[in-house]
Short mmCIF file of C-alpha atoms in Angstrom, two decimals:
data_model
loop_
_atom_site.label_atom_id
_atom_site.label_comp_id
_atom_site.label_asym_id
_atom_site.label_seq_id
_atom_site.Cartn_x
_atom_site.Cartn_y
_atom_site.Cartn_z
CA UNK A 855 -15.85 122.93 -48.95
CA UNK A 856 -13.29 125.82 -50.01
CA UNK A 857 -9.98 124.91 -51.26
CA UNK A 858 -7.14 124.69 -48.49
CA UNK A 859 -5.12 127.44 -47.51
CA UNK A 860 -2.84 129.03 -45.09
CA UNK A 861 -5.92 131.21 -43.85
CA UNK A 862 -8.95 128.73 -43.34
CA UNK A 863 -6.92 125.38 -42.48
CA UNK A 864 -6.51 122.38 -43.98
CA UNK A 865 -8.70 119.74 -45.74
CA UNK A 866 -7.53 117.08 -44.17
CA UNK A 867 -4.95 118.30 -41.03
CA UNK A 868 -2.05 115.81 -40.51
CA UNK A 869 -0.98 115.55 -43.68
CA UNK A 870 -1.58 118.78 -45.47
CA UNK A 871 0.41 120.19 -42.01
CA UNK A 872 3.63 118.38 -43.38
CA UNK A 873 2.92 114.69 -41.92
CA UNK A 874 3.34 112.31 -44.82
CA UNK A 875 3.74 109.17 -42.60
CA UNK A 876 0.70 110.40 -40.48
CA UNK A 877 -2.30 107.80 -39.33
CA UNK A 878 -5.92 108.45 -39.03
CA UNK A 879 -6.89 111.43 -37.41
CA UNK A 880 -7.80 110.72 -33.67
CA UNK A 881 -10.29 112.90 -31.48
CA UNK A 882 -12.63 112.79 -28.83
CA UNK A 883 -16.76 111.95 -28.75
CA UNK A 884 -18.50 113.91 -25.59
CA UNK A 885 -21.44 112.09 -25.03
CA UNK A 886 -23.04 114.14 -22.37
CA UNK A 887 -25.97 111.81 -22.03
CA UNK A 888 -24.14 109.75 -19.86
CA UNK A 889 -21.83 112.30 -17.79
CA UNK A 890 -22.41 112.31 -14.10
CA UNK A 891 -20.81 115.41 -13.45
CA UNK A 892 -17.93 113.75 -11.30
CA UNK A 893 -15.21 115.76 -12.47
CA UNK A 894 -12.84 112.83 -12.99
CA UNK A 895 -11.45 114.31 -15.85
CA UNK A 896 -10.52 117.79 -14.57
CA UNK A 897 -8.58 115.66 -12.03
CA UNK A 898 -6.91 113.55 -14.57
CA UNK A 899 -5.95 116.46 -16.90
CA UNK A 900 -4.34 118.66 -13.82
CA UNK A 901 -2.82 115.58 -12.60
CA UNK A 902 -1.09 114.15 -15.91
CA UNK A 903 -0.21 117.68 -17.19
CA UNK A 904 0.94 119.25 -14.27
CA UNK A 905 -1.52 121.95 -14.84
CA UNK A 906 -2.03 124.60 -11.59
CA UNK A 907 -5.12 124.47 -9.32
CA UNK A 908 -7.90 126.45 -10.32
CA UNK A 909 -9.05 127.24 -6.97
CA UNK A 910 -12.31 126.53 -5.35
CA UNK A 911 -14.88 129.79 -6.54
CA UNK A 912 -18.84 129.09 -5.67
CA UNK A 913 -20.37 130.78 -8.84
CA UNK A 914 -23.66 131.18 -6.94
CA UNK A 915 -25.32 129.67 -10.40
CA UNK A 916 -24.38 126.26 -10.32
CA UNK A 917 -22.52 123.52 -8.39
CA UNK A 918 -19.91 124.24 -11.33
CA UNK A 919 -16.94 125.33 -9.44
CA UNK A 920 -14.41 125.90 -12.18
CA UNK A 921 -17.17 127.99 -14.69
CA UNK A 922 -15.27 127.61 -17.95
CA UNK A 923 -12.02 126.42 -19.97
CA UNK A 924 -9.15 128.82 -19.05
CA UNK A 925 -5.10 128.45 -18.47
CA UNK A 926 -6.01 126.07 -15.30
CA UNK A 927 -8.99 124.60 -16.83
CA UNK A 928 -8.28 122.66 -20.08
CA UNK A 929 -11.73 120.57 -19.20
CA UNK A 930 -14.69 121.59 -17.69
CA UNK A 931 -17.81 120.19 -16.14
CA UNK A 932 -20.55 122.62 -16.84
CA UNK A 933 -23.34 122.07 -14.82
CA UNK A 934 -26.70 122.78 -16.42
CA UNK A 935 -29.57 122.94 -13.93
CA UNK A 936 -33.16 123.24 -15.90
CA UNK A 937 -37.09 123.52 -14.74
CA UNK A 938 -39.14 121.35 -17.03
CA UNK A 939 -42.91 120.34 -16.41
CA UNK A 940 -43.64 117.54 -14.02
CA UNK A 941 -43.59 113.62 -16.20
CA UNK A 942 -41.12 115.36 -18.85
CA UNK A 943 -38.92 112.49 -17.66
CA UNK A 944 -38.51 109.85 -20.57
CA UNK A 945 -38.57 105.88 -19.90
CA UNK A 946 -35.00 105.46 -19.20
CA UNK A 947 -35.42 102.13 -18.65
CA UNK A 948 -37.01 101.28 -22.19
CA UNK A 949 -34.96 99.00 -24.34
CA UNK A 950 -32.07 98.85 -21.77
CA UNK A 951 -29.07 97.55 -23.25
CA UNK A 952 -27.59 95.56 -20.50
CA UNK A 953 -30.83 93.96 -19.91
CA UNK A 954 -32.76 93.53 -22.53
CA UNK A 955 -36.27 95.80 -23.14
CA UNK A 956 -38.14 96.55 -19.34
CA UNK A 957 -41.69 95.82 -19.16
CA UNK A 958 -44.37 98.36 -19.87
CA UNK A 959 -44.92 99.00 -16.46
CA UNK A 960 -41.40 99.21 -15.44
CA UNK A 961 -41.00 101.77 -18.23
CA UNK A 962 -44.35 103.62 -17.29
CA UNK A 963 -42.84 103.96 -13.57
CA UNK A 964 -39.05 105.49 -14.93
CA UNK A 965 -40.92 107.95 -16.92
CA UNK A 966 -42.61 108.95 -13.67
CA UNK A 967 -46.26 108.49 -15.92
CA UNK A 968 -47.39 105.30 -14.08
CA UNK A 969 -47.28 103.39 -10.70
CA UNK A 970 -45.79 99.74 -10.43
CA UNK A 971 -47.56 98.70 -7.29
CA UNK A 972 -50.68 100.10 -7.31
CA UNK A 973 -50.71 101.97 -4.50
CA UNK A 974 -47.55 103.59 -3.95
CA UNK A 975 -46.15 105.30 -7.49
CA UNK A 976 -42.69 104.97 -7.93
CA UNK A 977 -42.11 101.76 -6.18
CA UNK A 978 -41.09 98.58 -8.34
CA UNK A 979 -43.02 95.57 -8.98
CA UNK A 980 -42.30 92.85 -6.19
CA UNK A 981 -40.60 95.26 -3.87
CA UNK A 982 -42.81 95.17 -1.07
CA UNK A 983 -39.77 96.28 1.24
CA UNK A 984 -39.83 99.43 -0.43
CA UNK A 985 -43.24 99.72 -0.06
CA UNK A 986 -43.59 99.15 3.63
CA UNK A 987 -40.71 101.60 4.38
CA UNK A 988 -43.07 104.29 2.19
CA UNK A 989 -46.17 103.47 4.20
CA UNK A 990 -44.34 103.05 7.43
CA UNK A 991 -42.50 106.84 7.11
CA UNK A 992 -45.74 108.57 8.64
CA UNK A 993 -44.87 111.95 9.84
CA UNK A 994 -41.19 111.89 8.36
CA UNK A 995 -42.70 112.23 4.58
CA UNK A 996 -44.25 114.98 2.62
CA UNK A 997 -46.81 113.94 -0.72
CA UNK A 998 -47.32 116.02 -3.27
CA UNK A 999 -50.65 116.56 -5.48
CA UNK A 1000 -49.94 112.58 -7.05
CA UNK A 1001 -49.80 110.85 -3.22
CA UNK A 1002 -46.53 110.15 -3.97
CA UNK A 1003 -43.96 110.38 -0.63
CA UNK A 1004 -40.69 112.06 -0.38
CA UNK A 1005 -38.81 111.66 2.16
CA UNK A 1006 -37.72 114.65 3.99
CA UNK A 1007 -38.42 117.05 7.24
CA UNK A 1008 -41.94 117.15 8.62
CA UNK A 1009 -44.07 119.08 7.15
CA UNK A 1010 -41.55 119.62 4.15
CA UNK A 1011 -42.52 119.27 0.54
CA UNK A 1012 -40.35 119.28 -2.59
CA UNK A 1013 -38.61 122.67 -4.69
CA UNK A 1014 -41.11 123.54 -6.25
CA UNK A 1015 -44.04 121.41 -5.72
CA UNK A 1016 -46.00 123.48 -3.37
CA UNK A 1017 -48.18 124.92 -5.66
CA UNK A 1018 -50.12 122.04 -6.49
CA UNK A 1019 -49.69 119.42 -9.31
CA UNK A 1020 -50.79 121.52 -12.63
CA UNK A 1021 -48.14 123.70 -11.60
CA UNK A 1022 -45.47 121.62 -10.34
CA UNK A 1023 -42.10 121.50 -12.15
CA UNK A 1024 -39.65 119.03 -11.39
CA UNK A 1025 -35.55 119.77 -12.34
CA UNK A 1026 -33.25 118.64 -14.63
CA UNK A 1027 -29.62 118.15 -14.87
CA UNK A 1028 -27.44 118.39 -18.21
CA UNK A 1029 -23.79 118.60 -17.87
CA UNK A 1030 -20.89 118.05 -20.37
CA UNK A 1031 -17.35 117.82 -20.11
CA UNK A 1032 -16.45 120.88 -22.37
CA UNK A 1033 -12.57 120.74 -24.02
CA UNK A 1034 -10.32 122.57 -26.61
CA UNK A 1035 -12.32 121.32 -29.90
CA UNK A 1036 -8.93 120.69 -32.10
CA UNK A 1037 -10.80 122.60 -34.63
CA UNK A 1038 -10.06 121.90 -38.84
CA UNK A 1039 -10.05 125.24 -39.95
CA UNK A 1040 -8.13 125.76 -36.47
CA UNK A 1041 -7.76 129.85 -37.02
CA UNK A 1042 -4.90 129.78 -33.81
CA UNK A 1043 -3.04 128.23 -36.01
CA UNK A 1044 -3.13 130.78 -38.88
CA UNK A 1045 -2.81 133.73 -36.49
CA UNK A 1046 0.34 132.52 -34.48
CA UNK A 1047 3.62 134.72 -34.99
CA UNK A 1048 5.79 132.82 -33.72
CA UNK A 1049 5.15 129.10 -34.26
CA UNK A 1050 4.41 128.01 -31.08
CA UNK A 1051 0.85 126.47 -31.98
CA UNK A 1052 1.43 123.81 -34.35
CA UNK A 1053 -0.75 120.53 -35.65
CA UNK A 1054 0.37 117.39 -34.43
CA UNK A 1055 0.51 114.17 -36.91
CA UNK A 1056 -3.06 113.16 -34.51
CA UNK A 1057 -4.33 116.03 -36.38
CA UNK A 1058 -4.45 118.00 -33.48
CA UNK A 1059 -3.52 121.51 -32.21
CA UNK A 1060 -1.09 121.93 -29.15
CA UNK A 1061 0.42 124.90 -27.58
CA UNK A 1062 4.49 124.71 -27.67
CA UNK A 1063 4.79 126.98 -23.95
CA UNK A 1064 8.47 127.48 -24.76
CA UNK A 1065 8.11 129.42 -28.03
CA UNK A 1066 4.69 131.10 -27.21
CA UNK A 1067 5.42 135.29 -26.58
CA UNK A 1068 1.86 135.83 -24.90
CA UNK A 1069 1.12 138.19 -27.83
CA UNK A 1070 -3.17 136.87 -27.24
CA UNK A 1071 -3.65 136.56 -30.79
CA UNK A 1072 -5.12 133.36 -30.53
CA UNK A 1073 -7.28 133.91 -28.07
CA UNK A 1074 -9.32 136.45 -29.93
CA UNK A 1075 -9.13 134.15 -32.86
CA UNK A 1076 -10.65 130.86 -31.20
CA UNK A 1077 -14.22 131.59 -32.17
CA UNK A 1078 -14.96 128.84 -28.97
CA UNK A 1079 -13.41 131.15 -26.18
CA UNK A 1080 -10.79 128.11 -25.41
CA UNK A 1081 -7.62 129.56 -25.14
CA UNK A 1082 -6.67 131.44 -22.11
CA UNK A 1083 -3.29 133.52 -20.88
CA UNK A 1084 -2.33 132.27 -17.50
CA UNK A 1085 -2.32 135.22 -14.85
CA UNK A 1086 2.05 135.97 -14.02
CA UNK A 1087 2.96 133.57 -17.11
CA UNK A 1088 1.18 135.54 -19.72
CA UNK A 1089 1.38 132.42 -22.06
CA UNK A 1090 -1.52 130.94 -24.05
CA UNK A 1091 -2.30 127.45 -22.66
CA UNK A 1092 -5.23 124.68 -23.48
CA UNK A 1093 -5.66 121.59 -23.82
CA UNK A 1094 -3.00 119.39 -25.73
CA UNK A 1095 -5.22 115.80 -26.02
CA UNK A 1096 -2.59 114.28 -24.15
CA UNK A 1097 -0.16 114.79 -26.98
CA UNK A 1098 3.07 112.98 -25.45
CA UNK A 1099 0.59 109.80 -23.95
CA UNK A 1100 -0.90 109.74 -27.81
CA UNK A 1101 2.68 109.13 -29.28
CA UNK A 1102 3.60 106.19 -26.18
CA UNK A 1103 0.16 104.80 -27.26
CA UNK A 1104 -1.79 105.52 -24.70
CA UNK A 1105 -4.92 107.08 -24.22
CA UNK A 1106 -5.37 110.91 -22.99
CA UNK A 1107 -5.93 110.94 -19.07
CA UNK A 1108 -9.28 112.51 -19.23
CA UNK A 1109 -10.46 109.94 -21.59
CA UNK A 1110 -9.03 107.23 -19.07
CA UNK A 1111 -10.59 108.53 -15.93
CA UNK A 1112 -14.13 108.98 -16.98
CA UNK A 1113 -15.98 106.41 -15.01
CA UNK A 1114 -19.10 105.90 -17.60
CA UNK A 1115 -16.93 106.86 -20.82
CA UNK A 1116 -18.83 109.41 -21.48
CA UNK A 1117 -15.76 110.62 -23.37
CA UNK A 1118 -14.21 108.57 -25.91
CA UNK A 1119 -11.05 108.68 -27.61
CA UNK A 1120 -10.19 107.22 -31.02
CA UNK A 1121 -10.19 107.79 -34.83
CA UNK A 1122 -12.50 110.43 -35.66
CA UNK A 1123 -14.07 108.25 -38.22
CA UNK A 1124 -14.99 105.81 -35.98
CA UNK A 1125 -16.05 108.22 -33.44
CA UNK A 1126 -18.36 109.53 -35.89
CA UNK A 1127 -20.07 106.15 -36.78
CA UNK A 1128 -20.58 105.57 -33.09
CA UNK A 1129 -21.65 108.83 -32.60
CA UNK A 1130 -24.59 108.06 -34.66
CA UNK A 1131 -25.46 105.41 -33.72
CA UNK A 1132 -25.91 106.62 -30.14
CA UNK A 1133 -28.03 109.45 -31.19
CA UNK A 1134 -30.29 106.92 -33.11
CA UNK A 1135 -30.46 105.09 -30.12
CA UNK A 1136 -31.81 107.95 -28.02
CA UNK A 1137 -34.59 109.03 -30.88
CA UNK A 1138 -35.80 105.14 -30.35
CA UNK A 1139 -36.05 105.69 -26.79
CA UNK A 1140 -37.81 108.82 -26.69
CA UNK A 1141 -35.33 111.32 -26.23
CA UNK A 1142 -35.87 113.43 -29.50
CA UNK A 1143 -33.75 116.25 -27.99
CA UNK A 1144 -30.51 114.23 -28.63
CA UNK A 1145 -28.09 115.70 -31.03
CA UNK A 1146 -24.68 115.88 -32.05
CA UNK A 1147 -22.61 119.08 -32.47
CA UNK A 1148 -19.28 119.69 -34.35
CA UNK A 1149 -19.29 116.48 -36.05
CA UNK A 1150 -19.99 117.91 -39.86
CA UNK A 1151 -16.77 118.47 -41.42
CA UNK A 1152 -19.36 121.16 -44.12
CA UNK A 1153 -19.82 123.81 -40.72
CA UNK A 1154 -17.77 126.41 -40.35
CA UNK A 1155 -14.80 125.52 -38.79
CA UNK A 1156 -14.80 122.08 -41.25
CA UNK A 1157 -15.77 119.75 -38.24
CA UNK A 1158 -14.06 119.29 -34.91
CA UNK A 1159 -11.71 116.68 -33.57
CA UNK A 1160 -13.29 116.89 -30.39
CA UNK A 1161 -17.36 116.81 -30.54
CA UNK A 1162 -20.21 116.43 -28.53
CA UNK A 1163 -24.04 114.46 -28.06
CA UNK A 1164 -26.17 117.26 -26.46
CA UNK A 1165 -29.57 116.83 -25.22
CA UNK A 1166 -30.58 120.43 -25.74
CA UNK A 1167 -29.66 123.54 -27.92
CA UNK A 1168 -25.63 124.46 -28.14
CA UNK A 1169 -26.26 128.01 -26.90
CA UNK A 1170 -27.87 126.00 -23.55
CA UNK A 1171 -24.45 124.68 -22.98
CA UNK A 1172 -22.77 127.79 -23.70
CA UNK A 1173 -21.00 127.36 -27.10
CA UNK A 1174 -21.91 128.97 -30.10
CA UNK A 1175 -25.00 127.45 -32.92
CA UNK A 1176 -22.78 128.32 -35.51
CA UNK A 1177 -18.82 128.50 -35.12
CA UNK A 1178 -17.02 129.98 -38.10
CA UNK A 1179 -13.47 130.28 -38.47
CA UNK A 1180 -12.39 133.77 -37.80
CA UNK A 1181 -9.74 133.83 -40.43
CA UNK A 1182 -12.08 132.82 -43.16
CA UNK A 1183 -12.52 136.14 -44.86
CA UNK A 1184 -9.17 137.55 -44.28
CA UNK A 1185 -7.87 136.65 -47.72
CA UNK A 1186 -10.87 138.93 -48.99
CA UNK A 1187 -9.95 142.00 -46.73
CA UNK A 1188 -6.30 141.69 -47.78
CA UNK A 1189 -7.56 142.00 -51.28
CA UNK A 1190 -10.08 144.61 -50.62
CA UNK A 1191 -7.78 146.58 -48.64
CA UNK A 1192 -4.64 146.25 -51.12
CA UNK A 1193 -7.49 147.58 -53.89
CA UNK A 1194 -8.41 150.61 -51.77
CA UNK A 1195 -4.45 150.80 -51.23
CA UNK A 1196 -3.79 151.34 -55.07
CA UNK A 1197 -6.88 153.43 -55.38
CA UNK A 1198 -5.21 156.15 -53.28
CA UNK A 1199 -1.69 155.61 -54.69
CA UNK A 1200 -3.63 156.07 -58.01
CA UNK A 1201 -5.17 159.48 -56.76
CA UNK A 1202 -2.42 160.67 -55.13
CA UNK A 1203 -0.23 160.18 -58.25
CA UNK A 1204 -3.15 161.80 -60.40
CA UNK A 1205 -3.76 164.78 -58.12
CA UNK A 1206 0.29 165.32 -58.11
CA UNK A 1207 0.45 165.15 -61.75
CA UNK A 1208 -2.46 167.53 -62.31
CA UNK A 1209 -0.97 169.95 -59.50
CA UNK A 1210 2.39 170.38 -61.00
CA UNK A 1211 0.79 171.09 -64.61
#
């Protein structure tokens, strides 16, 4: 890690921002794993902050409606939709926490790899209801190249399984509630003219609207694409982690609202540990793909206050593989360029000297 300094953030934000009575740092944990896509924390976040509507825009990509983090946006639900070959479905089921490890064939039929009744695939052992209904849909159902039934229109079959079952592709979602990452090395902070981004003793950045001029300079400098000038304001604005419910105690709205708490708020320490743990948990059930992003305080931007579990590659879920600062070489350029500054003065003064002799 480079030594601190007004140009690449500090070590260790709260206190080396002035704080001395500051606590632990406090961020969020993403796991998208578990996010349903409800949108529960937009909500919360307009609601609680008072921030405008973003309007209702159909992308024609996605059942994302909002599309990314801007001045009306301070979270967003991306929507991820993905092809991936038919049985690439993992045995969700395996090893389930809340009650205790399913049995093989259970776990076979969640993976989509096996059949639990013998002759209807996909229907659970002992639910001979379920069955009957499947046997008793007749002309209502379509089967693809297994025998399995879907329900549907007559004569309908499933996206994408028309083709015939070695070429059949089934879909998958991925979504993740996306946020202002309250950066380290937070390079909005070292670009600011006039003050009016500051760190908080959370060790977290927030946007004083008040002071802020609209000059944009941190917008170019967030190497995430997170802050955005509101259209007829002009003023930088993202999100703030809730600062004023963080110093009553409480916890930030978003944080609060999500139904499956798939985002977590708390010391970033103990985020981290749980973090962890989570991924191992996914690796042991077959889900390899798990990972966690922003949660080294050695990458670029020294670790962020507010990271994420992904289930595929970053660039997937639009954010960058490898987020520097932007300020980081600054204090290099300044050197370089006050070097080539005396290098002219020099020649100037030399071809003056020379010309008058």
């Amino acid at each position: 890690m480079p030594d601190a300094n007004s140009l690449y953030g500090p070590l260790d934000p709260a206190p080396d921002a002035g704080w001395t009575a500051a606590g632990p740092r406090m961020g969020f944990f993403t796991d998208t794993s578990v996010c349903i896509g409800c949108k529960a924390c937009e909500v919360a976040c307009k609601e609680w902050n008072a921030v405008p509507e973003s309007g209702f825009d159909l992308l024609g990509m996605s059942y994302d409606n909002t599309g990314a983090l801007t001045a009306n946006s301070w979270r967003h639900v991306a929507f991820i939709e993905q092809p991936v070959p038919a049985g690439h479905r993992t045995a969700t089921f395996a090893g389930n926490p809340t009650g205790g490890s399913a049995g093989a064939t259970s776990a076979a039929v969640a993976a989509g790899t096996g059949s639990a009744s013998g002759t209807n695939p996909g229907v659970p052992v002992g639910d001979a209801d379920a069955a009957a209904r499947m046997a008793d849909a007749g002309s209502s159902t379509a089967r693809d190249g297994t025998g399995t039934r879907f329900l549907g229109m007559p004569g309908a079959a499933p996206p994408g399984r028309g083709t015939g079952a070695e070429t059949r592709t089934d879909f998958r979602w991925l979504m993740m509630s996306d946020v202002c990452k309250h950066c380290t090395h937070a390079a909005c902070l070292d670009v600011c003219p006039t003050g009016s981004l500051f760190r908080t003793e959370f060790g977290t950045v927030v946007v004083q609207e008040d002071i802020c001029n609209g000059c944009g300079y941190c917008i170019s400098a967030c190497p995430y694409g997170v802050i955005d000038q509101r259209k007829g304001d002009g003023r930088a604005w993202k999100c703030t982690l809730c600062y004023d419910r963080l110093g009553a105690g409480m916890t930030p709205a978003c944080a609060q609202a999500c139904p499956t708490e798939s985002i977590q708020y708390g010391p970033l320490d103990e985020l981290r540990e749980r973090a962890a743990q989570r991924v191992a948990t996914l690796h042991e059930r077959g889900v390899p793909e798990a990972r966690l992003y922003g949660h080294d305080p050695t990458d670029g931007v020294g670790g962020d206050g507010a990271f994420f579990l992904l289930l595929d590659e970053p660039e997937v879920y639009g954010l960058p593989p490898d987020p520097v600062v932007t300020t980081r070489d600054l204090p290099r350029m300044w050197r370089r360029a006050g070097l080539a500054a005396l290098a002219m003065t020099a020649a100037a003064v030399a071809a003056f000297v020379g010309g008058s002799s």
